[in-house]
PDB file of C-alpha atoms in Angstrom:
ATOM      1  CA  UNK A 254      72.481  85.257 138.965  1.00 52.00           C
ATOM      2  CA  UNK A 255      72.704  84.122 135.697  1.00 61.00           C
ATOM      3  CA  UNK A 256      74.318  87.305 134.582  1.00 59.00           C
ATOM      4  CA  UNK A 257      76.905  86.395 136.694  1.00 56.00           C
ATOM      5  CA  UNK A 258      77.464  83.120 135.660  1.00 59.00           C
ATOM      6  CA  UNK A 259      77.908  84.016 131.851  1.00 56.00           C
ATOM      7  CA  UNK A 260      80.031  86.766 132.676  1.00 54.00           C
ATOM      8  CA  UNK A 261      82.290  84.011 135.031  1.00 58.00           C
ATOM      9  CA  UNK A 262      82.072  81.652 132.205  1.00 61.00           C
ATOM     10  CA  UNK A 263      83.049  84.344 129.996  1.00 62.00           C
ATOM     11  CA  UNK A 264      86.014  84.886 131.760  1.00 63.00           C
ATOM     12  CA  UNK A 265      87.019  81.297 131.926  1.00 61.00           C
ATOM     13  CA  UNK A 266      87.080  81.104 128.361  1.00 63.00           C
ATOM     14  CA  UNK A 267      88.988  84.356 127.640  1.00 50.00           C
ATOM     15  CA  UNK A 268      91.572  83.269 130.570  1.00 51.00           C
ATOM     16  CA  UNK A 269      91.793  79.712 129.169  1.00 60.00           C
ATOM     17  CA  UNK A 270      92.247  81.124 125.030  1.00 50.00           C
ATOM     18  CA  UNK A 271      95.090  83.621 126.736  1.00 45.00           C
ATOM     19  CA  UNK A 272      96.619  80.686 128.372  1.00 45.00           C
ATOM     20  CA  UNK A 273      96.646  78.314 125.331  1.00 45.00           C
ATOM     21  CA  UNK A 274      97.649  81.436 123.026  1.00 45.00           C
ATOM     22  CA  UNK A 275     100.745  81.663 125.542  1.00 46.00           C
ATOM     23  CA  UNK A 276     101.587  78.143 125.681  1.00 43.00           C
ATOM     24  CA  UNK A 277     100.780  77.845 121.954  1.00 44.00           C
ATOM     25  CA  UNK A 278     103.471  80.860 121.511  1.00 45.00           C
ATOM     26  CA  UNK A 279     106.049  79.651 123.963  1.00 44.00           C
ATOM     27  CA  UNK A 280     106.277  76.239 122.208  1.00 42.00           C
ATOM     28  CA  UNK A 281     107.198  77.969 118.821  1.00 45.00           C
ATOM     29  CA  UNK A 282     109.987  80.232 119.950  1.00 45.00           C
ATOM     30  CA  UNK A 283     111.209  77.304 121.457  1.00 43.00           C
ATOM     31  CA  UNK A 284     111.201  75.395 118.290  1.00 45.00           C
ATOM     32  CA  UNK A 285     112.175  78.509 116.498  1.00 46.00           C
ATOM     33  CA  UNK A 286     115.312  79.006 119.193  1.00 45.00           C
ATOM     34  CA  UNK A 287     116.523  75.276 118.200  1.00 44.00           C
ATOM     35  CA  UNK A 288     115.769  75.397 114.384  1.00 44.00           C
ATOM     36  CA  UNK A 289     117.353  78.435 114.411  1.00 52.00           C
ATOM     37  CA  UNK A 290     120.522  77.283 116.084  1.00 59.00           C
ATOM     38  CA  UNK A 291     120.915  73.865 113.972  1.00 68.00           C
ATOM     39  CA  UNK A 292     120.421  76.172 110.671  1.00 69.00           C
ATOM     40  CA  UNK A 293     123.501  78.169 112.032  1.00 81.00           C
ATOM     41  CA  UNK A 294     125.443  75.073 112.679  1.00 85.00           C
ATOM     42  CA  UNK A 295     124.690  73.184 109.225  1.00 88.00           C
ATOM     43  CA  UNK A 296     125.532  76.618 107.555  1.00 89.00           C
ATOM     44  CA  UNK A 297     128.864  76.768 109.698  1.00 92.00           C
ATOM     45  CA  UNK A 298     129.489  73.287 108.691  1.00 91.00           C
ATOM     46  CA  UNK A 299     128.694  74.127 104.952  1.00 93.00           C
ATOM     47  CA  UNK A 300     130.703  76.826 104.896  1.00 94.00           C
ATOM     48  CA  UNK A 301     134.002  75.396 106.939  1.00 95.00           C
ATOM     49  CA  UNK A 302     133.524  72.678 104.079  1.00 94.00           C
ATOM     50  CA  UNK A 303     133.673  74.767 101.339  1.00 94.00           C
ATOM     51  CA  UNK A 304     136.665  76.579 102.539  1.00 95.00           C
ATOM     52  CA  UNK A 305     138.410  73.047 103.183  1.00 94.00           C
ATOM     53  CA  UNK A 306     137.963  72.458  99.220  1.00 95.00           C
ATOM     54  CA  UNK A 307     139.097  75.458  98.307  1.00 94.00           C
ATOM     55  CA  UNK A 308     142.560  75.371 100.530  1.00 92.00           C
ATOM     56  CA  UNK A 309     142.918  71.478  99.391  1.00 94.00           C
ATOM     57  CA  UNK A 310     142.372  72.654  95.626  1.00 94.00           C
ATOM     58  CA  UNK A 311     144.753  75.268  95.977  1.00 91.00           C
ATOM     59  CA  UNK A 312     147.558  72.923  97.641  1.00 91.00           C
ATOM     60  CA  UNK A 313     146.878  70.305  94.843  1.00 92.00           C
ATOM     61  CA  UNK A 314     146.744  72.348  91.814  1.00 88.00           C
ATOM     62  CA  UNK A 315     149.384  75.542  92.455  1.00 85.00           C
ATOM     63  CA  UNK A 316     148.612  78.068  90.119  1.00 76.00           C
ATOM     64  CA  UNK A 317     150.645  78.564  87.306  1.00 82.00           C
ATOM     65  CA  UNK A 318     150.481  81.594  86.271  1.00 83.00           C
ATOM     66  CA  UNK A 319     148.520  81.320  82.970  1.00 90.00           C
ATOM     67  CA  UNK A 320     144.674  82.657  82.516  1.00 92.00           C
ATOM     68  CA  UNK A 321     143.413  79.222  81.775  1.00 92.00           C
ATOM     69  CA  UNK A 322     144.856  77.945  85.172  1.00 91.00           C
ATOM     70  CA  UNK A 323     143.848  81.133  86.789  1.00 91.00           C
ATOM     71  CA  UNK A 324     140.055  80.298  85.068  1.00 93.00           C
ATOM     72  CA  UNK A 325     140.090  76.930  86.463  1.00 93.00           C
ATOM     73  CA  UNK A 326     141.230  78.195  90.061  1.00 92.00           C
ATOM     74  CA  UNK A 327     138.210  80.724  90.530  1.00 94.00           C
ATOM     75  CA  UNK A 328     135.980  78.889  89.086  1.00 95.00           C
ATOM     76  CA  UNK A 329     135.899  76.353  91.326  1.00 95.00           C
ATOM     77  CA  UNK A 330     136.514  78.861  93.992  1.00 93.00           C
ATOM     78  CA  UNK A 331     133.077  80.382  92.692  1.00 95.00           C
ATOM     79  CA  UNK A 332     131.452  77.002  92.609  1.00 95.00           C
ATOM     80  CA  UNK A 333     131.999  76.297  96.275  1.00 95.00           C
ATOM     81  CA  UNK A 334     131.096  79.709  97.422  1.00 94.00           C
ATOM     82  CA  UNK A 335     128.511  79.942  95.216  1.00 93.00           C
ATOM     83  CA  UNK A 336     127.212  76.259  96.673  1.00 91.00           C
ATOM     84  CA  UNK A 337     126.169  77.979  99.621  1.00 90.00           C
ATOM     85  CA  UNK A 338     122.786  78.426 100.378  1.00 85.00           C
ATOM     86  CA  UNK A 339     123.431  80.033 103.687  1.00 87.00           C
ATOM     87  CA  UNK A 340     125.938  81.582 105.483  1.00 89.00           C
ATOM     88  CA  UNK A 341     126.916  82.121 109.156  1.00 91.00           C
ATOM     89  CA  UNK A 342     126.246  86.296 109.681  1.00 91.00           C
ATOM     90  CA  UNK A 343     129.816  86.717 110.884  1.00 91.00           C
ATOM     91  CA  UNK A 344     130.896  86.364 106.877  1.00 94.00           C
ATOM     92  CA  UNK A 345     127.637  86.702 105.293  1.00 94.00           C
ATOM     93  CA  UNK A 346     128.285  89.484 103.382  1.00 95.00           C
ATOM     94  CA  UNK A 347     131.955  88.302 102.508  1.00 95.00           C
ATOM     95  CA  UNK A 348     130.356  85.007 100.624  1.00 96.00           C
ATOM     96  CA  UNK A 349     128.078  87.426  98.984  1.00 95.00           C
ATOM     97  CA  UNK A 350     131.252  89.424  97.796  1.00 96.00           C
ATOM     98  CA  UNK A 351     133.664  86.366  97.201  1.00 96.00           C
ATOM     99  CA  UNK A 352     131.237  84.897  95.154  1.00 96.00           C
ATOM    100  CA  UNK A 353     129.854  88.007  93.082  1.00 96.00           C
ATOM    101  CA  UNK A 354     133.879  88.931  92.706  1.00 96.00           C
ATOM    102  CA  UNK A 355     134.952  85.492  91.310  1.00 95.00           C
ATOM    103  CA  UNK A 356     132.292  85.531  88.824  1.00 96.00           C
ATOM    104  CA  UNK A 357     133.217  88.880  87.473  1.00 96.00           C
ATOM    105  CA  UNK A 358     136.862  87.368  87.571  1.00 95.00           C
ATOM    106  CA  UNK A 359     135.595  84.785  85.503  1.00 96.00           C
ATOM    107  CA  UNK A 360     133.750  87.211  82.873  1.00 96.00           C
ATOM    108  CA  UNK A 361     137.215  89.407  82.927  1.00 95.00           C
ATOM    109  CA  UNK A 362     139.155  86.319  82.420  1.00 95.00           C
ATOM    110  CA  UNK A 363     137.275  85.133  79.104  1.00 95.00           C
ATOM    111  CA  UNK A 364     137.776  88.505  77.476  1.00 95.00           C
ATOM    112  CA  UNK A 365     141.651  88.668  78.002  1.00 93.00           C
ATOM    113  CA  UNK A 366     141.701  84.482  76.667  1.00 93.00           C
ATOM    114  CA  UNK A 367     139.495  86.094  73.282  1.00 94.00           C
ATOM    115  CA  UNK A 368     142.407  88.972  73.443  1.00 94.00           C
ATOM    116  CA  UNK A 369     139.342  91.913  73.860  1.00 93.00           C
ATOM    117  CA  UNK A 370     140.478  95.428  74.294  1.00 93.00           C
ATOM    118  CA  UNK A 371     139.877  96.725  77.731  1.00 94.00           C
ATOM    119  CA  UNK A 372     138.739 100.609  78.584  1.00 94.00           C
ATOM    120  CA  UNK A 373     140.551 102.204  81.496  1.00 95.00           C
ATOM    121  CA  UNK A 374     136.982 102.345  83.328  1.00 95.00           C
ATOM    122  CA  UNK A 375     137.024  98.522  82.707  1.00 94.00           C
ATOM    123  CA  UNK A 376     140.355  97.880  83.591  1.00 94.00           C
ATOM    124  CA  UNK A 377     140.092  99.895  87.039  1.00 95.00           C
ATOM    125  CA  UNK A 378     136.561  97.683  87.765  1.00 95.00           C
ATOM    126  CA  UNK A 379     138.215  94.589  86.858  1.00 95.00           C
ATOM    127  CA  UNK A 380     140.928  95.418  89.406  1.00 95.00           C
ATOM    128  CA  UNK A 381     138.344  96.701  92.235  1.00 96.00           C
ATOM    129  CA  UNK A 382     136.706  92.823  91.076  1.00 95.00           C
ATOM    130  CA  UNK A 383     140.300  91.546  92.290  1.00 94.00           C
ATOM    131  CA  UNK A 384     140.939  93.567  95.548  1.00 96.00           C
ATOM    132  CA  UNK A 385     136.899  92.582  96.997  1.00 96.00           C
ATOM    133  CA  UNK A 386     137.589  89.071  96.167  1.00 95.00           C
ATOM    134  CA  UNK A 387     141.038  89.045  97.920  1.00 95.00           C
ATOM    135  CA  UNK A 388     139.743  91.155 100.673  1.00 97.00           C
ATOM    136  CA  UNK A 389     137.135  88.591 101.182  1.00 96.00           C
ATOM    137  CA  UNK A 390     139.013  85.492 100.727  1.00 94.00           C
ATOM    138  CA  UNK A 391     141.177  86.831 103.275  1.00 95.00           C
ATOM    139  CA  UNK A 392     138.181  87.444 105.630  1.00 96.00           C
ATOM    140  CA  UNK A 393     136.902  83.899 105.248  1.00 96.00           C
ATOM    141  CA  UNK A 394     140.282  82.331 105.509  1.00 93.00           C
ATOM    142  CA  UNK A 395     140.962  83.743 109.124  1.00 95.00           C
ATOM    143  CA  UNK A 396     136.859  83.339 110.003  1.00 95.00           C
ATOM    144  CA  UNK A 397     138.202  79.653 108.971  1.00 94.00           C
ATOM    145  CA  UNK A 398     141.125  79.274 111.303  1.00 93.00           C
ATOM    146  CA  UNK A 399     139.386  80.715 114.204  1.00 93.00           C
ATOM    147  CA  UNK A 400     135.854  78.529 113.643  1.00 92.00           C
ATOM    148  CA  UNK A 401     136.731  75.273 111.588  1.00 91.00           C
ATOM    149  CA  UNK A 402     137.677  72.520 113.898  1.00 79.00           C
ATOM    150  CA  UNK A 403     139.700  71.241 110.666  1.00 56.00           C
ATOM    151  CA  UNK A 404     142.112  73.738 110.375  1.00 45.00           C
TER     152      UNK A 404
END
């Protein structure tokens, strides 16, 4: 009889550690589930705020067609995108391009203020630089209208 006790208590303990473990495992993708959806909201909200500057920037300070103007814009088109520390997945990878874009814009924009001589290889990258950013902006702009409560 013994045996059989051990072995019952045995059980017990293995039954009650699977139950905990399940509990224990429940609770977290709970957590996870909730901490996952307020991460996506504040990142929404980050982002819907960062494309709010940028359209109020542009409407305050119309560009004027010289590079130092056209410095100032995307650079603080770069800043805000650039700000963002996450991004909803719907336009994930189109912050990762805005931003990467308008910092090359940036680079390209310096070299033509110090009057530098530009290849035709760098000429054609400079203008792929252009078409991902607007391509992107574009992408963000109409994730913003459909998304942003603040339109």
């Amino acid at each position: 009889m013994p045996k059989a006790k051990r072995f019952n208590s045995t059980i017990q303990r293995v039954a009650i550690l699977v139950v905990a473990a399940f509990v224990a495992a429940s609770v977290f993708v709970v957590l996870n589930g909730k901490s996952t959806k307020s991460a996506s909201a504040v990142a929404r909200t980050q982002l819907c705020t960062a494309l709010s500057n940028i359209a109020s920037y542009e409407s305050k300070h119309p560009p004027k067609h010289t590079y130092p103007d056209l410095k100032n814009t995307i650079t603080y088109d770069h800043s805000q995108f650039a700000g963002q520390t996450t991004s909803p997945v719907a336009v994930r990878s189109n912050v990762v391009a805005a931003t990467s874009a308008s910092q090359a814009i940036i680079d390209v924009v310096d070299k033509i203020i110090a009057k530098v001589k530009f290849t035709k290889a760098q000429d054609a990258a400079s203008f792929n630089e252009i078409t991902k950013w607007k391509k992107a902006r574009s992408a963000l702009a109409t994730w913003r209208t459909a998304n942003c409560s603040s339109k």
